[in-house]
Amino acid sequence: QVQLVESGGGLVQAGGSLRLSCAASGRTISGYFMGWFRQGPGKEREFVAAIGWSGRSTYYADSAKGRFTISRDNAKNTVYLQMNSLKPEDTADYYCAATFRGTFTRLERQYDYWGQGTQVTVSS
């Protein structure tokens, strides 16, 4: 079992930055692809970014490209999402997830473990 705990959310003005963290426990996440998803008010949960085992491979939703950066520190069993140039439409609950799959996926159903989420609010 893997337990994931997100932190770093909060209230920020448009144009600002936040860094989300996802701390894993229970077992090492070094063998997992890790992803970030978000669910805005009244919206479906959507893929934001993912990162491969070593950290060399990263994948982003179009809405995140150029503004968000996913990274991981396997020694700390932690994944990060640096979010810059935030927009009001980035307001959402952000979730960290882990998948056993050996290849990239943006599909929620293919992620095996999920955190409880951290709230991000971007004011205009």
CSV table of N, CA, C and O in Angstrom, one decimal:
chain,number,residue,atom,x,y,z
A,1,GLN,N,0.8,-1.2,0.0
A,1,GLN,CA,0.0,0.0,0.0
A,1,GLN,C,0.9,1.2,0.0
A,1,GLN,O,1.9,1.3,0.6
A,2,VAL,N,0.4,2.2,-0.7
A,2,VAL,CA,1.1,3.5,-0.7
A,2,VAL,C,0.1,4.6,-0.2
A,2,VAL,O,-1.1,4.6,-0.7
A,3,GLN,N,0.5,5.4,0.7
A,3,GLN,CA,-0.3,6.5,1.2
A,3,GLN,C,0.3,7.8,0.7
A,3,GLN,O,1.5,8.0,0.7
A,4,LEU,N,-0.5,8.6,0.1
A,4,LEU,CA,-0.1,9.9,-0.5
A,4,LEU,C,-0.7,11.1,0.2
A,4,LEU,O,-2.0,11.1,0.4
A,5,VAL,N,0.1,12.0,0.6
A,5,VAL,CA,-0.5,13.2,1.3
A,5,VAL,C,0.0,14.5,0.5
A,5,VAL,O,1.2,14.7,0.5
A,6,GLU,N,-0.9,15.2,0.0
A,6,GLU,CA,-0.6,16.5,-0.7
A,6,GLU,C,-0.5,17.6,0.3
A,6,GLU,O,-1.2,17.7,1.3
A,7,SER,N,0.3,18.6,0.0
A,7,SER,CA,0.4,19.9,0.8
A,7,SER,C,0.8,21.0,-0.2
A,7,SER,O,1.2,20.7,-1.3
A,8,GLY,N,0.7,22.2,0.4
A,8,GLY,CA,1.2,23.4,-0.4
A,8,GLY,C,0.1,24.2,-1.1
A,8,GLY,O,0.4,25.2,-1.7
A,9,GLY,N,-1.1,23.7,-1.0
A,9,GLY,CA,-2.2,24.5,-1.6
A,9,GLY,C,-2.5,25.8,-0.8
A,9,GLY,O,-1.9,26.0,0.3
A,10,GLY,N,-3.3,26.6,-1.3
A,10,GLY,CA,-3.6,27.9,-0.7
A,10,GLY,C,-4.3,28.9,-1.6
A,10,GLY,O,-4.7,28.6,-2.7
A,11,LEU,N,-4.3,30.1,-1.1
A,11,LEU,CA,-4.9,31.2,-1.9
A,11,LEU,C,-3.8,32.1,-2.4
A,11,LEU,O,-2.9,32.4,-1.7
A,12,VAL,N,-3.9,32.3,-3.7
A,12,VAL,CA,-2.8,33.1,-4.4
A,12,VAL,C,-3.5,34.0,-5.4
A,12,VAL,O,-4.5,33.7,-6.0
A,13,GLN,N,-2.9,35.2,-5.7
A,13,GLN,CA,-3.4,36.1,-6.7
A,13,GLN,C,-3.0,35.6,-8.1
A,13,GLN,O,-2.0,34.9,-8.2
A,14,ALA,N,-3.8,35.9,-9.1
A,14,ALA,CA,-3.4,35.6,-10.4
A,14,ALA,C,-2.0,36.1,-10.8
A,14,ALA,O,-1.6,37.2,-10.4
A,15,GLY,N,-1.3,35.3,-11.4
A,15,GLY,CA,0.1,35.6,-11.8
A,15,GLY,C,1.1,35.0,-10.8
A,15,GLY,O,2.3,35.1,-11.0
A,16,GLY,N,0.6,34.6,-9.6
A,16,GLY,CA,1.5,34.1,-8.6
A,16,GLY,C,1.9,32.7,-8.8
A,16,GLY,O,1.5,32.0,-9.8
A,17,SER,N,2.6,32.1,-7.8
A,17,SER,CA,3.1,30.8,-7.9
A,17,SER,C,2.8,30.0,-6.6
A,17,SER,O,2.6,30.6,-5.5
A,18,LEU,N,2.7,28.7,-6.8
A,18,LEU,CA,2.6,27.8,-5.6
A,18,LEU,C,3.4,26.5,-6.0
A,18,LEU,O,3.5,26.1,-7.1
A,19,ARG,N,3.9,25.9,-4.9
A,19,ARG,CA,4.5,24.6,-5.1
A,19,ARG,C,3.8,23.5,-4.3
A,19,ARG,O,3.8,23.6,-3.0
A,20,LEU,N,3.2,22.6,-5.0
A,20,LEU,CA,2.6,21.5,-4.3
A,20,LEU,C,3.5,20.4,-4.0
A,20,LEU,O,4.4,20.1,-4.9
A,21,SER,N,3.4,19.7,-2.9
A,21,SER,CA,4.2,18.5,-2.6
A,21,SER,C,3.3,17.3,-2.4
A,21,SER,O,2.1,17.5,-1.9
A,22,CYS,N,3.8,16.2,-2.7
A,22,CYS,CA,3.0,14.9,-2.5
A,22,CYS,C,4.0,14.0,-1.8
A,22,CYS,O,4.9,13.5,-2.4
A,23,ALA,N,3.8,13.7,-0.5
A,23,ALA,CA,4.7,12.9,0.3
A,23,ALA,C,4.1,11.5,0.3
A,23,ALA,O,2.9,11.3,0.7
A,24,ALA,N,4.9,10.5,0.0
A,24,ALA,CA,4.4,9.1,0.0
A,24,ALA,C,5.0,8.4,1.2
A,24,ALA,O,6.1,8.6,1.6
A,25,SER,N,4.2,7.4,1.7
A,25,SER,CA,4.6,6.5,2.7
A,25,SER,C,4.1,5.1,2.5
A,25,SER,O,3.2,4.9,1.7
A,26,GLY,N,4.6,4.2,3.2
A,26,GLY,CA,4.2,2.8,3.1
A,26,GLY,C,5.1,2.0,2.2
A,26,GLY,O,5.4,0.8,2.5
A,27,ARG,N,5.6,2.6,1.1
A,27,ARG,CA,6.6,1.9,0.3
A,27,ARG,C,7.2,3.0,-0.6
A,27,ARG,O,6.6,4.1,-0.8
A,28,THR,N,8.3,2.7,-1.2
A,28,THR,CA,9.0,3.6,-2.0
A,28,THR,C,8.2,3.8,-3.3
A,28,THR,O,7.6,2.9,-3.8
A,29,ILE,N,8.2,5.0,-3.8
A,29,ILE,CA,7.5,5.3,-5.1
A,29,ILE,C,8.4,5.4,-6.3
A,29,ILE,O,8.1,5.7,-7.4
A,30,SER,N,9.6,4.9,-6.0
A,30,SER,CA,10.6,5.0,-7.1
A,30,SER,C,10.3,4.2,-8.3
A,30,SER,O,10.8,4.5,-9.4
A,31,GLY,N,9.4,3.2,-8.1
A,31,GLY,CA,9.0,2.3,-9.3
A,31,GLY,C,7.7,2.7,-9.9
A,31,GLY,O,7.2,2.0,-10.8
A,32,TYR,N,7.2,3.8,-9.5
A,32,TYR,CA,5.8,4.2,-10.0
A,32,TYR,C,5.9,5.5,-10.9
A,32,TYR,O,6.7,6.4,-10.6
A,33,PHE,N,5.1,5.5,-11.9
A,33,PHE,CA,4.7,6.7,-12.5
A,33,PHE,C,3.9,7.5,-11.6
A,33,PHE,O,3.0,6.9,-10.9
A,34,MET,N,4.1,8.8,-11.5
A,34,MET,CA,3.3,9.6,-10.6
A,34,MET,C,2.6,10.7,-11.4
A,34,MET,O,3.1,11.2,-12.4
A,35,GLY,N,1.4,11.1,-10.9
A,35,GLY,CA,0.6,12.1,-11.7
A,35,GLY,C,0.0,13.1,-10.7
A,35,GLY,O,-0.2,12.8,-9.6
A,36,TRP,N,-0.3,14.2,-11.3
A,36,TRP,CA,-1.2,15.2,-10.6
A,36,TRP,C,-2.4,15.4,-11.5
A,36,TRP,O,-2.4,15.5,-12.7
A,37,PHE,N,-3.5,15.4,-10.8
A,37,PHE,CA,-4.8,15.7,-11.4
A,37,PHE,C,-5.5,16.9,-10.6
A,37,PHE,O,-5.0,17.2,-9.5
A,38,ARG,N,-6.5,17.4,-11.2
A,38,ARG,CA,-7.2,18.5,-10.5
A,38,ARG,C,-8.7,18.4,-10.8
A,38,ARG,O,-9.1,17.9,-11.8
A,39,GLN,N,-9.5,18.9,-9.9
A,39,GLN,CA,-10.9,19.0,-10.1
A,39,GLN,C,-11.4,20.4,-9.6
A,39,GLN,O,-11.4,20.7,-8.4
A,40,GLY,N,-11.8,21.2,-10.6
A,40,GLY,CA,-12.3,22.5,-10.3
A,40,GLY,C,-13.8,22.5,-10.0
A,40,GLY,O,-14.5,21.4,-10.1
A,41,PRO,N,-14.3,23.6,-9.4
A,41,PRO,CA,-15.7,23.6,-9.0
A,41,PRO,C,-16.7,23.3,-10.2
A,41,PRO,O,-16.6,23.9,-11.2
A,42,GLY,N,-17.5,22.3,-10.0
A,42,GLY,CA,-18.5,21.9,-11.0
A,42,GLY,C,-17.9,21.2,-12.2
A,42,GLY,O,-18.5,21.0,-13.2
A,43,LYS,N,-16.6,20.8,-12.1
A,43,LYS,CA,-16.0,20.1,-13.2
A,43,LYS,C,-15.6,18.7,-12.9
A,43,LYS,O,-15.5,18.3,-11.8
A,44,GLU,N,-15.3,18.0,-14.0
A,44,GLU,CA,-14.7,16.6,-13.8
A,44,GLU,C,-13.3,16.7,-13.5
A,44,GLU,O,-12.6,17.7,-13.8
A,45,ARG,N,-12.8,15.7,-12.8
A,45,ARG,CA,-11.3,15.7,-12.5
A,45,ARG,C,-10.6,15.5,-13.8
A,45,ARG,O,-11.0,14.7,-14.7
A,46,GLU,N,-9.5,16.2,-13.9
A,46,GLU,CA,-8.7,16.2,-15.2
A,46,GLU,C,-7.2,16.0,-14.9
A,46,GLU,O,-6.7,16.4,-13.8
A,47,PHE,N,-6.5,15.4,-15.9
A,47,PHE,CA,-5.1,15.2,-15.8
A,47,PHE,C,-4.4,16.6,-15.9
A,47,PHE,O,-4.8,17.4,-16.6
A,48,VAL,N,-3.3,16.7,-15.1
A,48,VAL,CA,-2.5,17.9,-15.1
A,48,VAL,C,-1.1,17.6,-15.6
A,48,VAL,O,-0.6,18.2,-16.6
A,49,ALA,N,-0.4,16.6,-15.0
A,49,ALA,CA,1.0,16.3,-15.3
A,49,ALA,C,1.3,14.9,-14.8
A,49,ALA,O,0.7,14.4,-13.8
A,50,ALA,N,2.3,14.3,-15.3
A,50,ALA,CA,2.8,13.0,-14.9
A,50,ALA,C,4.3,13.0,-15.1
A,50,ALA,O,4.9,13.7,-15.9
A,51,ILE,N,5.0,12.1,-14.3
A,51,ILE,CA,6.4,11.9,-14.4
A,51,ILE,C,6.8,10.5,-14.3
A,51,ILE,O,6.2,9.7,-13.5
A,52,GLY,N,7.8,10.1,-15.0
A,52,GLY,CA,8.2,8.7,-15.0
A,52,GLY,C,9.1,8.4,-13.8
A,52,GLY,O,9.4,9.3,-13.0
A,53,TRP,N,9.6,7.1,-13.8
A,53,TRP,CA,10.3,6.7,-12.6
A,53,TRP,C,11.5,7.5,-12.2
A,53,TRP,O,11.7,7.8,-11.1
A,54,SER,N,12.3,7.8,-13.2
A,54,SER,CA,13.6,8.4,-13.0
A,54,SER,C,13.4,10.0,-12.9
A,54,SER,O,14.3,10.6,-12.5
A,55,GLY,N,12.3,10.5,-13.4
A,55,GLY,CA,12.1,11.9,-13.5
A,55,GLY,C,12.5,12.5,-14.8
A,55,GLY,O,12.3,13.7,-15.0
A,56,ARG,N,13.1,11.7,-15.7
A,56,ARG,CA,13.5,12.2,-17.0
A,56,ARG,C,12.4,12.5,-17.9
A,56,ARG,O,12.4,13.3,-18.8
A,57,SER,N,11.3,11.7,-17.8
A,57,SER,CA,10.1,11.8,-18.7
A,57,SER,C,9.0,12.5,-17.9
A,57,SER,O,8.6,12.1,-16.8
A,58,THR,N,8.5,13.6,-18.6
A,58,THR,CA,7.4,14.3,-18.0
A,58,THR,C,6.4,14.6,-19.1
A,58,THR,O,6.7,14.6,-20.3
A,59,TYR,N,5.1,14.7,-18.6
A,59,TYR,CA,4.0,14.9,-19.5
A,59,TYR,C,3.1,15.9,-18.9
A,59,TYR,O,2.9,15.9,-17.7
A,60,TYR,N,2.5,16.7,-19.8
A,60,TYR,CA,1.6,17.8,-19.3
A,60,TYR,C,0.4,17.9,-20.1
A,60,TYR,O,0.4,17.7,-21.3
A,61,ALA,N,-0.7,18.3,-19.4
A,61,ALA,CA,-1.9,18.8,-20.1
A,61,ALA,C,-1.6,20.1,-20.8
A,61,ALA,O,-0.7,20.8,-20.4
A,62,ASP,N,-2.3,20.4,-21.9
A,62,ASP,CA,-2.0,21.6,-22.6
A,62,ASP,C,-2.2,22.8,-21.7
A,62,ASP,O,-1.4,23.8,-21.9
A,63,SER,N,-3.1,22.7,-20.8
A,63,SER,CA,-3.3,23.9,-19.9
A,63,SER,C,-2.2,24.1,-18.9
A,63,SER,O,-2.1,25.2,-18.4
A,64,ALA,N,-1.3,23.1,-18.8
A,64,ALA,CA,-0.2,23.2,-17.8
A,64,ALA,C,1.1,23.5,-18.5
A,64,ALA,O,2.1,24.0,-17.8
A,65,LYS,N,1.2,23.2,-19.8
A,65,LYS,CA,2.5,23.4,-20.5
A,65,LYS,C,3.0,24.8,-20.4
A,65,LYS,O,2.3,25.8,-20.6
A,66,GLY,N,4.3,24.9,-20.1
A,66,GLY,CA,4.9,26.2,-20.0
A,66,GLY,C,4.7,27.0,-18.7
A,66,GLY,O,5.4,28.0,-18.4
A,67,ARG,N,3.8,26.5,-17.9
A,67,ARG,CA,3.5,27.1,-16.6
A,67,ARG,C,3.8,26.2,-15.4
A,67,ARG,O,4.2,26.7,-14.3
A,68,PHE,N,3.5,25.0,-15.5
A,68,PHE,CA,3.7,24.0,-14.4
A,68,PHE,C,4.9,23.1,-14.7
A,68,PHE,O,5.2,22.8,-15.9
A,69,THR,N,5.6,22.7,-13.6
A,69,THR,CA,6.7,21.7,-13.7
A,69,THR,C,6.5,20.7,-12.7
A,69,THR,O,6.4,21.0,-11.5
A,70,ILE,N,6.5,19.4,-13.2
A,70,ILE,CA,6.4,18.3,-12.2
A,70,ILE,C,7.8,17.7,-12.0
A,70,ILE,O,8.6,17.7,-13.0
A,71,SER,N,8.1,17.4,-10.8
A,71,SER,CA,9.4,16.8,-10.5
A,71,SER,C,9.3,15.8,-9.4
A,71,SER,O,8.2,15.7,-8.7
A,72,ARG,N,10.3,15.0,-9.1
A,72,ARG,CA,10.3,14.1,-8.0
A,72,ARG,C,11.6,13.9,-7.4
A,72,ARG,O,12.7,14.1,-8.0
A,73,ASP,N,11.6,13.6,-6.1
A,73,ASP,CA,12.8,13.3,-5.4
A,73,ASP,C,12.6,11.9,-4.7
A,73,ASP,O,11.9,11.8,-3.7
A,74,ASN,N,13.1,10.9,-5.4
A,74,ASN,CA,12.8,9.5,-4.9
A,74,ASN,C,13.5,9.2,-3.6
A,74,ASN,O,13.0,8.4,-2.8
A,75,ALA,N,14.6,9.9,-3.3
A,75,ALA,CA,15.2,9.7,-2.0
A,75,ALA,C,14.3,10.2,-0.8
A,75,ALA,O,14.3,9.7,0.3
A,76,LYS,N,13.5,11.3,-1.2
A,76,LYS,CA,12.5,11.8,-0.2
A,76,LYS,C,11.1,11.2,-0.4
A,76,LYS,O,10.2,11.6,0.4
A,77,ASN,N,11.0,10.4,-1.4
A,77,ASN,CA,9.7,9.8,-1.6
A,77,ASN,C,8.6,10.8,-1.8
A,77,ASN,O,7.5,10.7,-1.3
A,78,THR,N,9.0,11.8,-2.6
A,78,THR,CA,8.1,13.0,-2.8
A,78,THR,C,8.0,13.4,-4.2
A,78,THR,O,9.1,13.4,-4.9
A,79,VAL,N,6.9,13.9,-4.6
A,79,VAL,CA,6.7,14.5,-5.9
A,79,VAL,C,6.2,15.9,-5.8
A,79,VAL,O,5.5,16.2,-4.8
A,80,TYR,N,6.6,16.7,-6.7
A,80,TYR,CA,6.3,18.2,-6.6
A,80,TYR,C,5.5,18.6,-7.9
A,80,TYR,O,5.7,18.1,-8.9
A,81,LEU,N,4.8,19.7,-7.7
A,81,LEU,CA,4.2,20.4,-8.8
A,81,LEU,C,4.4,21.9,-8.6
A,81,LEU,O,3.8,22.5,-7.8
A,82,GLN,N,5.3,22.4,-9.4
A,82,GLN,CA,5.6,23.9,-9.3
A,82,GLN,C,4.6,24.5,-10.3
A,82,GLN,O,4.6,24.2,-11.5
A,83,MET,N,3.8,25.5,-9.8
A,83,MET,CA,2.8,26.1,-10.6
A,83,MET,C,3.1,27.6,-10.6
A,83,MET,O,3.1,28.3,-9.6
A,84,ASN,N,3.4,28.1,-11.8
A,84,ASN,CA,3.7,29.5,-12.0
A,84,ASN,C,2.6,30.2,-12.9
A,84,ASN,O,1.9,29.5,-13.6
A,85,SER,N,2.6,31.5,-12.9
A,85,SER,CA,1.7,32.3,-13.7
A,85,SER,C,0.3,31.7,-13.5
A,85,SER,O,-0.5,31.5,-14.5
A,86,LEU,N,-0.1,31.6,-12.3
A,86,LEU,CA,-1.4,31.0,-12.0
A,86,LEU,C,-2.6,31.9,-12.5
A,86,LEU,O,-2.5,33.1,-12.5
A,87,LYS,N,-3.6,31.2,-12.9
A,87,LYS,CA,-4.8,31.9,-13.5
A,87,LYS,C,-6.0,31.5,-12.6
A,87,LYS,O,-6.0,30.4,-12.0
A,88,PRO,N,-7.1,32.3,-12.6
A,88,PRO,CA,-8.3,31.9,-11.8
A,88,PRO,C,-8.8,30.5,-12.3
A,88,PRO,O,-9.3,29.8,-11.4
A,89,GLU,N,-8.7,30.2,-13.5
A,89,GLU,CA,-9.2,28.9,-14.0
A,89,GLU,C,-8.3,27.7,-13.5
A,89,GLU,O,-8.7,26.6,-13.7
A,90,ASP,N,-7.2,28.0,-12.8
A,90,ASP,CA,-6.5,26.9,-12.2
A,90,ASP,C,-7.0,26.6,-10.8
A,90,ASP,O,-6.6,25.6,-10.2
A,91,THR,N,-8.0,27.3,-10.3
A,91,THR,CA,-8.6,27.0,-9.1
A,91,THR,C,-9.2,25.6,-9.1
A,91,THR,O,-10.1,25.3,-9.9
A,92,ALA,N,-8.8,24.8,-8.1
A,92,ALA,CA,-9.3,23.4,-8.1
A,92,ALA,C,-8.7,22.7,-6.9
A,92,ALA,O,-7.8,23.3,-6.2
A,93,ASP,N,-9.2,21.5,-6.6
A,93,ASP,CA,-8.5,20.6,-5.7
A,93,ASP,C,-7.5,19.8,-6.5
A,93,ASP,O,-7.9,19.3,-7.6
A,94,TYR,N,-6.3,19.8,-6.0
A,94,TYR,CA,-5.2,19.1,-6.7
A,94,TYR,C,-4.9,17.8,-6.0
A,94,TYR,O,-4.7,17.7,-4.8
A,95,TYR,N,-4.9,16.7,-6.8
A,95,TYR,CA,-4.6,15.4,-6.3
A,95,TYR,C,-3.4,14.8,-6.9
A,95,TYR,O,-3.1,14.9,-8.1
A,96,CYS,N,-2.7,14.1,-6.0
A,96,CYS,CA,-1.5,13.3,-6.4
A,96,CYS,C,-1.9,11.8,-6.6
A,96,CYS,O,-2.8,11.4,-5.8
A,97,ALA,N,-1.3,11.1,-7.5
A,97,ALA,CA,-1.7,9.7,-7.8
A,97,ALA,C,-0.5,8.9,-8.2
A,97,ALA,O,0.4,9.5,-8.8
A,98,ALA,N,-0.5,7.6,-8.0
A,98,ALA,CA,0.6,6.7,-8.3
A,98,ALA,C,0.0,5.6,-9.1
A,98,ALA,O,-1.1,5.1,-8.8
A,99,THR,N,0.8,5.2,-10.1
A,99,THR,CA,0.3,4.0,-10.9
A,99,THR,C,1.4,3.0,-11.1
A,99,THR,O,2.6,3.4,-11.2
A,100,PHE,N,1.1,1.7,-11.1
A,100,PHE,CA,2.0,0.6,-11.3
A,100,PHE,C,2.4,0.5,-12.8
A,100,PHE,O,3.4,-0.1,-13.1
A,101,ARG,N,1.6,1.2,-13.7
A,101,ARG,CA,1.9,1.0,-15.1
A,101,ARG,C,3.3,1.5,-15.4
A,101,ARG,O,3.8,2.4,-14.8
A,102,GLY,N,3.9,0.8,-16.3
A,102,GLY,CA,5.3,1.1,-16.7
A,102,GLY,C,5.3,2.2,-17.8
A,102,GLY,O,6.4,2.6,-18.2
A,103,THR,N,4.2,2.7,-18.2
A,103,THR,CA,4.2,3.7,-19.3
A,103,THR,C,3.2,4.8,-18.8
A,103,THR,O,2.4,4.7,-17.9
A,104,PHE,N,3.4,5.9,-19.5
A,104,PHE,CA,2.6,7.1,-19.2
A,104,PHE,C,1.1,6.9,-19.4
A,104,PHE,O,0.7,6.2,-20.4
A,105,THR,N,0.3,7.4,-18.5
A,105,THR,CA,-1.2,7.4,-18.8
A,105,THR,C,-1.8,8.6,-18.2
A,105,THR,O,-1.3,9.1,-17.1
A,106,ARG,N,-2.8,9.2,-18.8
A,106,ARG,CA,-3.5,10.3,-18.2
A,106,ARG,C,-4.9,9.9,-17.7
A,106,ARG,O,-5.7,10.7,-17.4
A,107,LEU,N,-5.1,8.6,-17.8
A,107,LEU,CA,-6.4,8.1,-17.4
A,107,LEU,C,-6.5,7.8,-15.9
A,107,LEU,O,-5.7,7.0,-15.3
A,108,GLU,N,-7.5,8.4,-15.2
A,108,GLU,CA,-7.7,8.3,-13.8
A,108,GLU,C,-7.8,6.8,-13.4
A,108,GLU,O,-7.2,6.4,-12.4
A,109,ARG,N,-8.5,6.0,-14.2
A,109,ARG,CA,-8.8,4.7,-13.7
A,109,ARG,C,-7.5,3.8,-13.8
A,109,ARG,O,-7.5,2.7,-13.2
A,110,GLN,N,-6.5,4.3,-14.4
A,110,GLN,CA,-5.3,3.5,-14.4
A,110,GLN,C,-4.3,3.9,-13.3
A,110,GLN,O,-3.1,3.4,-13.3
A,111,TYR,N,-4.7,4.8,-12.4
A,111,TYR,CA,-3.9,5.1,-11.3
A,111,TYR,C,-4.4,4.3,-10.1
A,111,TYR,O,-5.6,4.2,-9.8
A,112,ASP,N,-3.4,3.8,-9.3
A,112,ASP,CA,-3.8,2.8,-8.3
A,112,ASP,C,-3.9,3.4,-6.9
A,112,ASP,O,-4.7,2.9,-6.0
A,113,TYR,N,-3.2,4.5,-6.6
A,113,TYR,CA,-3.3,5.2,-5.3
A,113,TYR,C,-3.5,6.7,-5.5
A,113,TYR,O,-2.9,7.3,-6.4
A,114,TRP,N,-4.3,7.2,-4.5
A,114,TRP,CA,-4.6,8.6,-4.6
A,114,TRP,C,-4.5,9.3,-3.3
A,114,TRP,O,-4.7,8.7,-2.2
A,115,GLY,N,-4.1,10.6,-3.3
A,115,GLY,CA,-4.1,11.3,-2.1
A,115,GLY,C,-5.5,12.0,-1.9
A,115,GLY,O,-6.4,11.8,-2.7
A,116,GLN,N,-5.6,12.7,-0.8
A,116,GLN,CA,-6.9,13.3,-0.4
A,116,GLN,C,-7.1,14.7,-1.1
A,116,GLN,O,-8.2,15.2,-1.1
A,117,GLY,N,-6.0,15.3,-1.6
A,117,GLY,CA,-6.1,16.5,-2.3
A,117,GLY,C,-5.7,17.7,-1.5
A,117,GLY,O,-5.8,17.7,-0.3
A,118,THR,N,-5.3,18.8,-2.2
A,118,THR,CA,-5.0,20.0,-1.6
A,118,THR,C,-5.7,21.1,-2.4
A,118,THR,O,-5.7,21.1,-3.6
A,119,GLN,N,-6.3,22.1,-1.7
A,119,GLN,CA,-7.1,23.1,-2.4
A,119,GLN,C,-6.2,24.3,-2.9
A,119,GLN,O,-5.4,24.8,-2.1
A,120,VAL,N,-6.4,24.7,-4.1
A,120,VAL,CA,-5.7,25.8,-4.7
A,120,VAL,C,-6.8,26.8,-5.2
A,120,VAL,O,-7.7,26.4,-5.9
A,121,THR,N,-6.7,28.0,-4.7
A,121,THR,CA,-7.6,29.1,-5.1
A,121,THR,C,-6.8,30.2,-5.7
A,121,THR,O,-5.9,30.8,-5.0
A,122,VAL,N,-7.1,30.6,-6.9
A,122,VAL,CA,-6.4,31.7,-7.5
A,122,VAL,C,-7.4,32.9,-7.7
A,122,VAL,O,-8.4,32.7,-8.4
A,123,SER,N,-7.1,34.0,-7.1
A,123,SER,CA,-8.0,35.1,-7.2
A,123,SER,C,-7.6,36.1,-8.3
A,123,SER,O,-6.4,36.2,-8.6
A,124,SER,N,-8.6,36.7,-8.9
A,124,SER,CA,-8.3,37.6,-10.0
A,124,SER,C,-8.0,39.0,-9.6
A,124,SER,O,-8.2,39.4,-8.4
